[in-house]
PDB file of C-alpha atoms in Angstrom:
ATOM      1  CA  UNK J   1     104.271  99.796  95.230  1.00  0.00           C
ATOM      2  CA  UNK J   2     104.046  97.185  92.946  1.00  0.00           C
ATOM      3  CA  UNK J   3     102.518  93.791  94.183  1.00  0.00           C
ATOM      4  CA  UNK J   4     104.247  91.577  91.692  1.00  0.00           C
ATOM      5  CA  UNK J   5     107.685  92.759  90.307  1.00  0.00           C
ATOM      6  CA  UNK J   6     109.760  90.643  87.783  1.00  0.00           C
ATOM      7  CA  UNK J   7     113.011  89.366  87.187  1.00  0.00           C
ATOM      8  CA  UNK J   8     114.812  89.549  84.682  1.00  0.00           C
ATOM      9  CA  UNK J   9     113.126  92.819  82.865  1.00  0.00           C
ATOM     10  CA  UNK J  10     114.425  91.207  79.630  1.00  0.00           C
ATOM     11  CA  UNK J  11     115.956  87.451  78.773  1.00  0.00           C
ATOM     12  CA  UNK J  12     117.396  86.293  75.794  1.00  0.00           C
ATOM     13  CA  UNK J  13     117.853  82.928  74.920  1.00  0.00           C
ATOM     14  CA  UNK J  14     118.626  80.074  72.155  1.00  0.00           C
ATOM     15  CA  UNK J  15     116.522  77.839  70.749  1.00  0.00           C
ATOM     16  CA  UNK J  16     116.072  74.860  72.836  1.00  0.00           C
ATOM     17  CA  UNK J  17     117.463  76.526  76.047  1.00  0.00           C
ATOM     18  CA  UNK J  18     115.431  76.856  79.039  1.00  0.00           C
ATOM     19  CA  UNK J  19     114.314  80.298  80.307  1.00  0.00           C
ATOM     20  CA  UNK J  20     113.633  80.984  83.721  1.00  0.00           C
ATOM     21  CA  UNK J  21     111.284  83.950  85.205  1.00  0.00           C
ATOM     22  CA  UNK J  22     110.921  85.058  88.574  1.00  0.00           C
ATOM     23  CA  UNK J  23     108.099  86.977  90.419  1.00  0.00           C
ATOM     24  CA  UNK J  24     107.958  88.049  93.986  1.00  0.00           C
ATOM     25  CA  UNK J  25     104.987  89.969  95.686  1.00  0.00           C
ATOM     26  CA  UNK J  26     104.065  91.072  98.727  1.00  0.00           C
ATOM     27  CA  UNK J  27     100.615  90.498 100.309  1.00  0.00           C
ATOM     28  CA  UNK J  28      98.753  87.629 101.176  1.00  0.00           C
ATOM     29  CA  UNK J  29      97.410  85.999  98.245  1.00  0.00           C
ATOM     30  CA  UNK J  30      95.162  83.717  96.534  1.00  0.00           C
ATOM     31  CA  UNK J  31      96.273  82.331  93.704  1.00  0.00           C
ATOM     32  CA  UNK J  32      98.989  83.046  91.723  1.00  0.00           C
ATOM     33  CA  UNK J  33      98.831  83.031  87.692  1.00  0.00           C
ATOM     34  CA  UNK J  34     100.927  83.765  84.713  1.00  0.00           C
ATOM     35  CA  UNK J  35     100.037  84.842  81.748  1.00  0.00           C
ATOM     36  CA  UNK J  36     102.261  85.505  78.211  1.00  0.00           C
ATOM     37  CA  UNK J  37     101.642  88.800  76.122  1.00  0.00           C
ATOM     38  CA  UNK J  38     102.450  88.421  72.148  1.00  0.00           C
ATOM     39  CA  UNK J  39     103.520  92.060  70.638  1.00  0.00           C
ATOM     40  CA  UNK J  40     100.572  94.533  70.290  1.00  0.00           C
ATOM     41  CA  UNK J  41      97.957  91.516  71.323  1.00  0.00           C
ATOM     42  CA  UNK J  42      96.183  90.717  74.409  1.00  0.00           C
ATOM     43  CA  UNK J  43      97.295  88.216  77.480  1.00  0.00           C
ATOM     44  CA  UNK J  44      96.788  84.673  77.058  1.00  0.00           C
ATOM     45  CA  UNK J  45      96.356  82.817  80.564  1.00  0.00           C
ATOM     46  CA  UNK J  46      99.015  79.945  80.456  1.00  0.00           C
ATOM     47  CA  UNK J  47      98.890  78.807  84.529  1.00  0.00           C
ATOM     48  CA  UNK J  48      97.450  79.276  87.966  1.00  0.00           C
ATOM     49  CA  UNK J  49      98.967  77.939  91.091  1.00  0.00           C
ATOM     50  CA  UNK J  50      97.070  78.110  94.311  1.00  0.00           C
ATOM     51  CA  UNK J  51      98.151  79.109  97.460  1.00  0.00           C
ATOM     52  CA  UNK J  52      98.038  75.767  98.865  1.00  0.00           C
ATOM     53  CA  UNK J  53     100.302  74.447  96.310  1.00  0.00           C
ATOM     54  CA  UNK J  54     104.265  74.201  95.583  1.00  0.00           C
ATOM     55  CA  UNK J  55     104.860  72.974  91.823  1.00  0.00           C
ATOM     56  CA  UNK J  56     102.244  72.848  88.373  1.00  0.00           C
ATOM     57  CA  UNK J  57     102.988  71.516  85.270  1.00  0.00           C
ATOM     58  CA  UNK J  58     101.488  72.344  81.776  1.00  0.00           C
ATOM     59  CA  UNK J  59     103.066  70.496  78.959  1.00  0.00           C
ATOM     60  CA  UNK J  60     106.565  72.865  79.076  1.00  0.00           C
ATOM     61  CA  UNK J  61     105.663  75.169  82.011  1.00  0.00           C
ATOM     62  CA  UNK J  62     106.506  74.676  85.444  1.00  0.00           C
ATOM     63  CA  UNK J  63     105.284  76.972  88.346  1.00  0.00           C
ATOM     64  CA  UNK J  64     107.094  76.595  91.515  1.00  0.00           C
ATOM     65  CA  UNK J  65     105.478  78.836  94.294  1.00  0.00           C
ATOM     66  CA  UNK J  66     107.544  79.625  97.252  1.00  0.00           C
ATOM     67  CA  UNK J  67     104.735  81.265  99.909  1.00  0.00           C
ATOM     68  CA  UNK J  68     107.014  81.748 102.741  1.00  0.00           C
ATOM     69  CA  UNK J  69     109.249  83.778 100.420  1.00  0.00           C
ATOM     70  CA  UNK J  70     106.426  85.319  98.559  1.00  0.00           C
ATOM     71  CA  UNK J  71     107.999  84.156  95.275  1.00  0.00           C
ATOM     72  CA  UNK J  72     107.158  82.257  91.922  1.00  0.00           C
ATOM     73  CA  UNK J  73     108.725  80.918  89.252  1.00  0.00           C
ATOM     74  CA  UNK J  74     107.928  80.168  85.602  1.00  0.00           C
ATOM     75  CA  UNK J  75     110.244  77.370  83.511  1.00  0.00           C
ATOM     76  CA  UNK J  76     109.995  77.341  79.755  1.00  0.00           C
ATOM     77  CA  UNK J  77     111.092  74.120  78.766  1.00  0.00           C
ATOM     78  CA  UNK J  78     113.372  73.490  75.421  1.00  0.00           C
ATOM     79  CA  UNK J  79     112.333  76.798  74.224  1.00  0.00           C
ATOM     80  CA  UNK J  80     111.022  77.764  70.696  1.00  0.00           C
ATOM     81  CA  UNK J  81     110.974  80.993  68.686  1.00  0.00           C
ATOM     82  CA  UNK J  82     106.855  81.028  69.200  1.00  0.00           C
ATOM     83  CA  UNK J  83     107.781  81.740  72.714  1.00  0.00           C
ATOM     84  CA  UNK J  84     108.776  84.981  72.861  1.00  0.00           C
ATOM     85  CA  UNK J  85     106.685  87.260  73.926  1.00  0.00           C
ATOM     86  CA  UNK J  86     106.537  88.857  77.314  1.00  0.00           C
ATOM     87  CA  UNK J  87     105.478  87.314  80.666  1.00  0.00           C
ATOM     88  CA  UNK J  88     103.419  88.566  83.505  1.00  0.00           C
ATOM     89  CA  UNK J  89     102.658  86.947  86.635  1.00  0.00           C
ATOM     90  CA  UNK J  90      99.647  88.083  88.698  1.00  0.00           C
ATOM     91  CA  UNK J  91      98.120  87.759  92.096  1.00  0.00           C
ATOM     92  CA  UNK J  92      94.548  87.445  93.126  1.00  0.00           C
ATOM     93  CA  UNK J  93      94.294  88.689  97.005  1.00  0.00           C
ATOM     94  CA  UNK J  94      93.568  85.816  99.414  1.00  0.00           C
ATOM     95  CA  UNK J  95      90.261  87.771 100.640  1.00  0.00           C
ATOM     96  CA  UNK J  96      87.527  89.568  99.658  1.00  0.00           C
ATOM     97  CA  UNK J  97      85.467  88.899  95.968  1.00  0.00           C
ATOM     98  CA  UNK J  98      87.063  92.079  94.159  1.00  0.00           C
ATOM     99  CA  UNK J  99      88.155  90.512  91.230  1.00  0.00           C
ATOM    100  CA  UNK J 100      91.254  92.181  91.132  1.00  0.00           C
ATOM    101  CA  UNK J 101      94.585  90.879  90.052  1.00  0.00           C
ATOM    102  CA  UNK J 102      98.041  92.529  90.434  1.00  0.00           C
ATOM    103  CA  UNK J 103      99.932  92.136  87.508  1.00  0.00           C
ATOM    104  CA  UNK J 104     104.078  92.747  87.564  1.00  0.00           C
ATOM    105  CA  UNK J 105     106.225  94.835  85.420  1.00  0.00           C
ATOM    106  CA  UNK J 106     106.752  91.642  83.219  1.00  0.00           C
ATOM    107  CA  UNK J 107     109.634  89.914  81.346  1.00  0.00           C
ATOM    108  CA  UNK J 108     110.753  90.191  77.978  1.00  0.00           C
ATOM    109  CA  UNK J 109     111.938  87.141  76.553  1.00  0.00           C
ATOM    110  CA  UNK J 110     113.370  86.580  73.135  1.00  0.00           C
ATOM    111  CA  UNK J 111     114.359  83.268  71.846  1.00  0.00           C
ATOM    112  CA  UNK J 112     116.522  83.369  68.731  1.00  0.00           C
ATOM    113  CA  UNK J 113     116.151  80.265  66.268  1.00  0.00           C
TER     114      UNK J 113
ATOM    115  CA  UNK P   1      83.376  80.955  70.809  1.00  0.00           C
ATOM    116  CA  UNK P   2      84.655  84.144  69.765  1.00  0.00           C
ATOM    117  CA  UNK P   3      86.452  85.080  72.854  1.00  0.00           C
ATOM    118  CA  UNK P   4      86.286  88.377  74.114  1.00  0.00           C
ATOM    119  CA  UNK P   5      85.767  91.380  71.959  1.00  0.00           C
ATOM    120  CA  UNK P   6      86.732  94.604  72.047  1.00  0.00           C
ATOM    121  CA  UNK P   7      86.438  97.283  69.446  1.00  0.00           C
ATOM    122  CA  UNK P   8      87.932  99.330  68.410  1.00  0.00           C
ATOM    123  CA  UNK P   9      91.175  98.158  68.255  1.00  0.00           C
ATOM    124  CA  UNK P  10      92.466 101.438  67.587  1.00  0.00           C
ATOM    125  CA  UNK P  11      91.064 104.880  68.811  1.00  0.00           C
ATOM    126  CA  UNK P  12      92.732 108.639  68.667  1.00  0.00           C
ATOM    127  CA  UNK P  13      91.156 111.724  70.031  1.00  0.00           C
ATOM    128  CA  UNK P  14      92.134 115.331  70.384  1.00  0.00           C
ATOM    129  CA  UNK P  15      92.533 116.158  73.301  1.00  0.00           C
ATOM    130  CA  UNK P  16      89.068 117.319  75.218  1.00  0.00           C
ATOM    131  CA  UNK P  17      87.279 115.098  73.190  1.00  0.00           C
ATOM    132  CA  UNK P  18      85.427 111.733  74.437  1.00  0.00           C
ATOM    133  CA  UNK P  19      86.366 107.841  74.664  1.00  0.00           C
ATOM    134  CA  UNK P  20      84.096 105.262  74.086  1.00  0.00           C
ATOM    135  CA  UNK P  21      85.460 101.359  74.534  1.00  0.00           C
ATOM    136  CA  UNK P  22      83.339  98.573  73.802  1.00  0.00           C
ATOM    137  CA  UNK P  23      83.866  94.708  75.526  1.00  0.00           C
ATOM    138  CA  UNK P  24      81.703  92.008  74.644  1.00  0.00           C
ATOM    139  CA  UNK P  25      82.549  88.703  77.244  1.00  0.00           C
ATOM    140  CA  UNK P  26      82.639  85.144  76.608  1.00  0.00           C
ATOM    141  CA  UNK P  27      79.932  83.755  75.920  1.00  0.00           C
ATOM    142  CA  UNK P  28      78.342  82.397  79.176  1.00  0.00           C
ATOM    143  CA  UNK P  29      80.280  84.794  81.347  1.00  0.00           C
ATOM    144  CA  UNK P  30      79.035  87.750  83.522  1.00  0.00           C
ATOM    145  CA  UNK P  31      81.754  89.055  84.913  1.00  0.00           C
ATOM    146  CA  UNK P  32      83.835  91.333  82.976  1.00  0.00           C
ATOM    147  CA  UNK P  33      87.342  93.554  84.253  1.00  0.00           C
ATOM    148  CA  UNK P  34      88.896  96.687  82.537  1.00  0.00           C
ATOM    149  CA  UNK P  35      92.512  97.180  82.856  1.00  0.00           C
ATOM    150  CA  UNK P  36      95.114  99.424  81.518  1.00  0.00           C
ATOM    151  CA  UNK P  37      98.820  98.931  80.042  1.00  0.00           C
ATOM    152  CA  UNK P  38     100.196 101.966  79.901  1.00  0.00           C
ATOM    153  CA  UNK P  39     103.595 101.555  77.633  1.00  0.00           C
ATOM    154  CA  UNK P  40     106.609  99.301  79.096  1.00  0.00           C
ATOM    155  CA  UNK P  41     104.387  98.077  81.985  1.00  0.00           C
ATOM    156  CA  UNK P  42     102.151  96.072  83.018  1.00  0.00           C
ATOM    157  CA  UNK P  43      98.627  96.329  83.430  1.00  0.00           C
ATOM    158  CA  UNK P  44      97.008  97.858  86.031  1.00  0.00           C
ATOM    159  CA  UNK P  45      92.963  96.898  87.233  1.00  0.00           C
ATOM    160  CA  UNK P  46      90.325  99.560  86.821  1.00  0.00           C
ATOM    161  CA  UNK P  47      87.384  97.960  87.594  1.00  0.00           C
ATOM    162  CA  UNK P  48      84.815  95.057  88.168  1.00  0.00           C
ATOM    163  CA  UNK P  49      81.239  94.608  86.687  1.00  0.00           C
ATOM    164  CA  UNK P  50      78.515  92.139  86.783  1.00  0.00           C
ATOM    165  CA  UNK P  51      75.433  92.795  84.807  1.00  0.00           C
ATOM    166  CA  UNK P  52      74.054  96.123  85.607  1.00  0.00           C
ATOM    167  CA  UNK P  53      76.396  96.319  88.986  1.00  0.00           C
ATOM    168  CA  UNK P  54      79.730  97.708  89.820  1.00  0.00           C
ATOM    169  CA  UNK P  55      81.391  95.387  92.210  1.00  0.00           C
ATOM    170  CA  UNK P  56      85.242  97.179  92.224  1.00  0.00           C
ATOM    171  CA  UNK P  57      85.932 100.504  90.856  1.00  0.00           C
ATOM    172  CA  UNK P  58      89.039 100.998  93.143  1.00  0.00           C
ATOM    173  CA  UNK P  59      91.451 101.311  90.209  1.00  0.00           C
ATOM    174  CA  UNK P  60      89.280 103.879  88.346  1.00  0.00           C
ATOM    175  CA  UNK P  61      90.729 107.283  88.256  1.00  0.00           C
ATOM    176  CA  UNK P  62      88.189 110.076  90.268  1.00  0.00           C
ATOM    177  CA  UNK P  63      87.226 112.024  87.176  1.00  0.00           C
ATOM    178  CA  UNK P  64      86.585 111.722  83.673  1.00  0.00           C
ATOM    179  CA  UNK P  65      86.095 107.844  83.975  1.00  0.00           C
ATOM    180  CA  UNK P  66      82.939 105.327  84.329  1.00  0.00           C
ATOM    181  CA  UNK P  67      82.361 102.006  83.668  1.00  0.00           C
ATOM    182  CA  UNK P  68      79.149  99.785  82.533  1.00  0.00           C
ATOM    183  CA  UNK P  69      77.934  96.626  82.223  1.00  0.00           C
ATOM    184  CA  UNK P  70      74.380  96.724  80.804  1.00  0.00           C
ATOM    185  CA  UNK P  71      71.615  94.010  80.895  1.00  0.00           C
ATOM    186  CA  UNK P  72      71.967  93.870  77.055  1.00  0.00           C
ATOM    187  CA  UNK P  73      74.993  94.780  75.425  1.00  0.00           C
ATOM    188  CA  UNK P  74      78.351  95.221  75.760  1.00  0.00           C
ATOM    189  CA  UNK P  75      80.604  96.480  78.564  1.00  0.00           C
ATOM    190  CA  UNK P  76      81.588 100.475  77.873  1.00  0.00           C
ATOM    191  CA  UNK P  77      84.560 101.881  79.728  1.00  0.00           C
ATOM    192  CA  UNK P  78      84.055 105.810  78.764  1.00  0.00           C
ATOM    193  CA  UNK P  79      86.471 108.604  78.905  1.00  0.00           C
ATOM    194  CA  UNK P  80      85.411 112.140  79.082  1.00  0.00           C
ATOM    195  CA  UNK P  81      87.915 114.817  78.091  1.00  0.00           C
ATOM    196  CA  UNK P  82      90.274 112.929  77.368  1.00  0.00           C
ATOM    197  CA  UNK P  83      94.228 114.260  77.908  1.00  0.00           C
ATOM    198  CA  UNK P  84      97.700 112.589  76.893  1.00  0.00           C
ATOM    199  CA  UNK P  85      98.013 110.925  79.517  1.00  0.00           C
ATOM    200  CA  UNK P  86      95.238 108.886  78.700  1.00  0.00           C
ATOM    201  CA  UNK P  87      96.846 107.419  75.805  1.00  0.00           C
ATOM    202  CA  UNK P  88      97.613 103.764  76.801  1.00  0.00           C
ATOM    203  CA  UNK P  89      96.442 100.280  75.899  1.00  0.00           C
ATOM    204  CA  UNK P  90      93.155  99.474  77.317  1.00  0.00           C
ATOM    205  CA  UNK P  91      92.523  95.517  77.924  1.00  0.00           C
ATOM    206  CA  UNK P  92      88.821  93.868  79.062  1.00  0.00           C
ATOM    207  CA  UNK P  93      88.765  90.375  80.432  1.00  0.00           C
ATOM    208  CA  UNK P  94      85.940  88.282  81.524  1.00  0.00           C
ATOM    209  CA  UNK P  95      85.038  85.183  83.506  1.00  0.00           C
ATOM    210  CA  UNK P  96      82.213  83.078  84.670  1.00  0.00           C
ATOM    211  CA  UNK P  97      80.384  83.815  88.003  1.00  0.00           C
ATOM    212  CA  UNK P  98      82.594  81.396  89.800  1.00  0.00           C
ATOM    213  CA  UNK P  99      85.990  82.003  88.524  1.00  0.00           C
ATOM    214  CA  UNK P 100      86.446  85.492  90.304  1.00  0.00           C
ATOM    215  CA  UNK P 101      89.938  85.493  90.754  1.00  0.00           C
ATOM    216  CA  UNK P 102      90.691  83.166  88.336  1.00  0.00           C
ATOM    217  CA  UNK P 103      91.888  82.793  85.286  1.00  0.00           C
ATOM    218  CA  UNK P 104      91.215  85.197  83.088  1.00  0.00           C
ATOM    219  CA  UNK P 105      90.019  85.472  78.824  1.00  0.00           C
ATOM    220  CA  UNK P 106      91.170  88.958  77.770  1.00  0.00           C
ATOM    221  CA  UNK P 107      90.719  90.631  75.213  1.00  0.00           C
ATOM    222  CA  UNK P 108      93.071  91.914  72.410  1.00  0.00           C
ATOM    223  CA  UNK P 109      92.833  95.180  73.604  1.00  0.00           C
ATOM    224  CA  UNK P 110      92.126  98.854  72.584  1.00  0.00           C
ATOM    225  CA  UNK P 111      94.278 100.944  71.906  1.00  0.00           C
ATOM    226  CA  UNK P 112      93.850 104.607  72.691  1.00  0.00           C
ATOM    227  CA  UNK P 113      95.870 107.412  71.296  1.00  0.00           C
ATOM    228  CA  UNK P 114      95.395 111.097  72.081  1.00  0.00           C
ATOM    229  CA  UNK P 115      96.674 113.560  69.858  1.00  0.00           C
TER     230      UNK P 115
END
């Protein structure tokens, strides 16, 4: 099944609110990262948070990463209408060179000005 | 820099007929990764190259699919007889030798449509 699954599937928010965005997964990992997805476009890397770490911060993201609940989540701070898009977290497995990274469903998340 | 490129952005074939995807990295990196978003989802890896080598190809369907990296060139994911199912977004990414793992620079995608 799916490594990484997301939740919500779909968030709606105002302007200015916060949005929150959880992702759980289930092996062993790595790193963790998230990336955003604009309409129709490609995935933009916003944040990676190692395994050996709890909390990153980039200017209005914060990553929290829970390993003994296989969990992670991703704050949007005072939200703007640029940020919506959707949101996928990924894992990179903690062993072996593969390359690979397990990408969840994603969440959809609108902010309305 | 001009990021990573892929062309083209937009592909349909008939059905039967073949799929040819071009990825050009980052400057400066040799890795590159093909993945695919089929709609509502997200994406899903197909494979791993370095120059002239396949390191992964776990995620690449048994038939009808292969994956290069050449010494000069671009990256080519290649679809023979293509079939509906097929249709899907198709996304490359790349990385420096060192960053396996990592972060990732994708690629705005191709989009395949089979008709």
């Amino acid at each position: 099944s799916q490594q990484g699954e997301e939740d919500p599937q779909a968030l709606s928010i105002q302007e200015g609110e916060n949005a929150t965005m959880n992702c759980s997964y289930k092996t062993s990992i790595n790193n963790l990262q998230w990336y955003r997805q604009n309409s129709g476009r490609g995935l933009v890397h916003l944040i990676l948070i190692r395994s050996n770490e709890r909390e990153k911060h980039s200017g209005r993201l914060r990553v929290t990463l829970d390993t003994s609940k296989k969990s992670s989540s991703l704050l949007i701070t005072a939200s703007r209408a640029a940020d919506t898009a959707s949101y996928f977290c990924a894992t990179a497995e903690f062993s072996g060179n593969t390359g690979k990274l397990i990408f969840g469903q994603g969440t959809t998340l609108q902010v309305k000005p | 820099n001009a990021g990573v490129m892929q062309n083209p952005r937009h592909l349909v074939r008939r059905r039967g007929q073949e799929a040819r995807l071009r990825c050009s990295p980052m400057k400066g990196h040799s890795h590159v990764y093909w993945y695919r978003q089929l709609p509502e989802e997200g994406l899903k890896f197909m494979v791993y190259l370095q120059k002239e080598n396949i390191i992964d190809e776990s995620g690449m369907p048994k038939e009808r699919f292969s994956a290069e990296f050449p010494k000069e060139g671009p990256s080519i994911l290649r679809i023979q007889q293509v079939v509906r199912g097929d249709s899907a977004a198709y996304f490359c990414a790349s990385s420096p030798a060192g960053q396996v793992g990592g972060g990732y620079t994708f690629g705005s995608g191709t989009r395949l449509t089979v008709v």
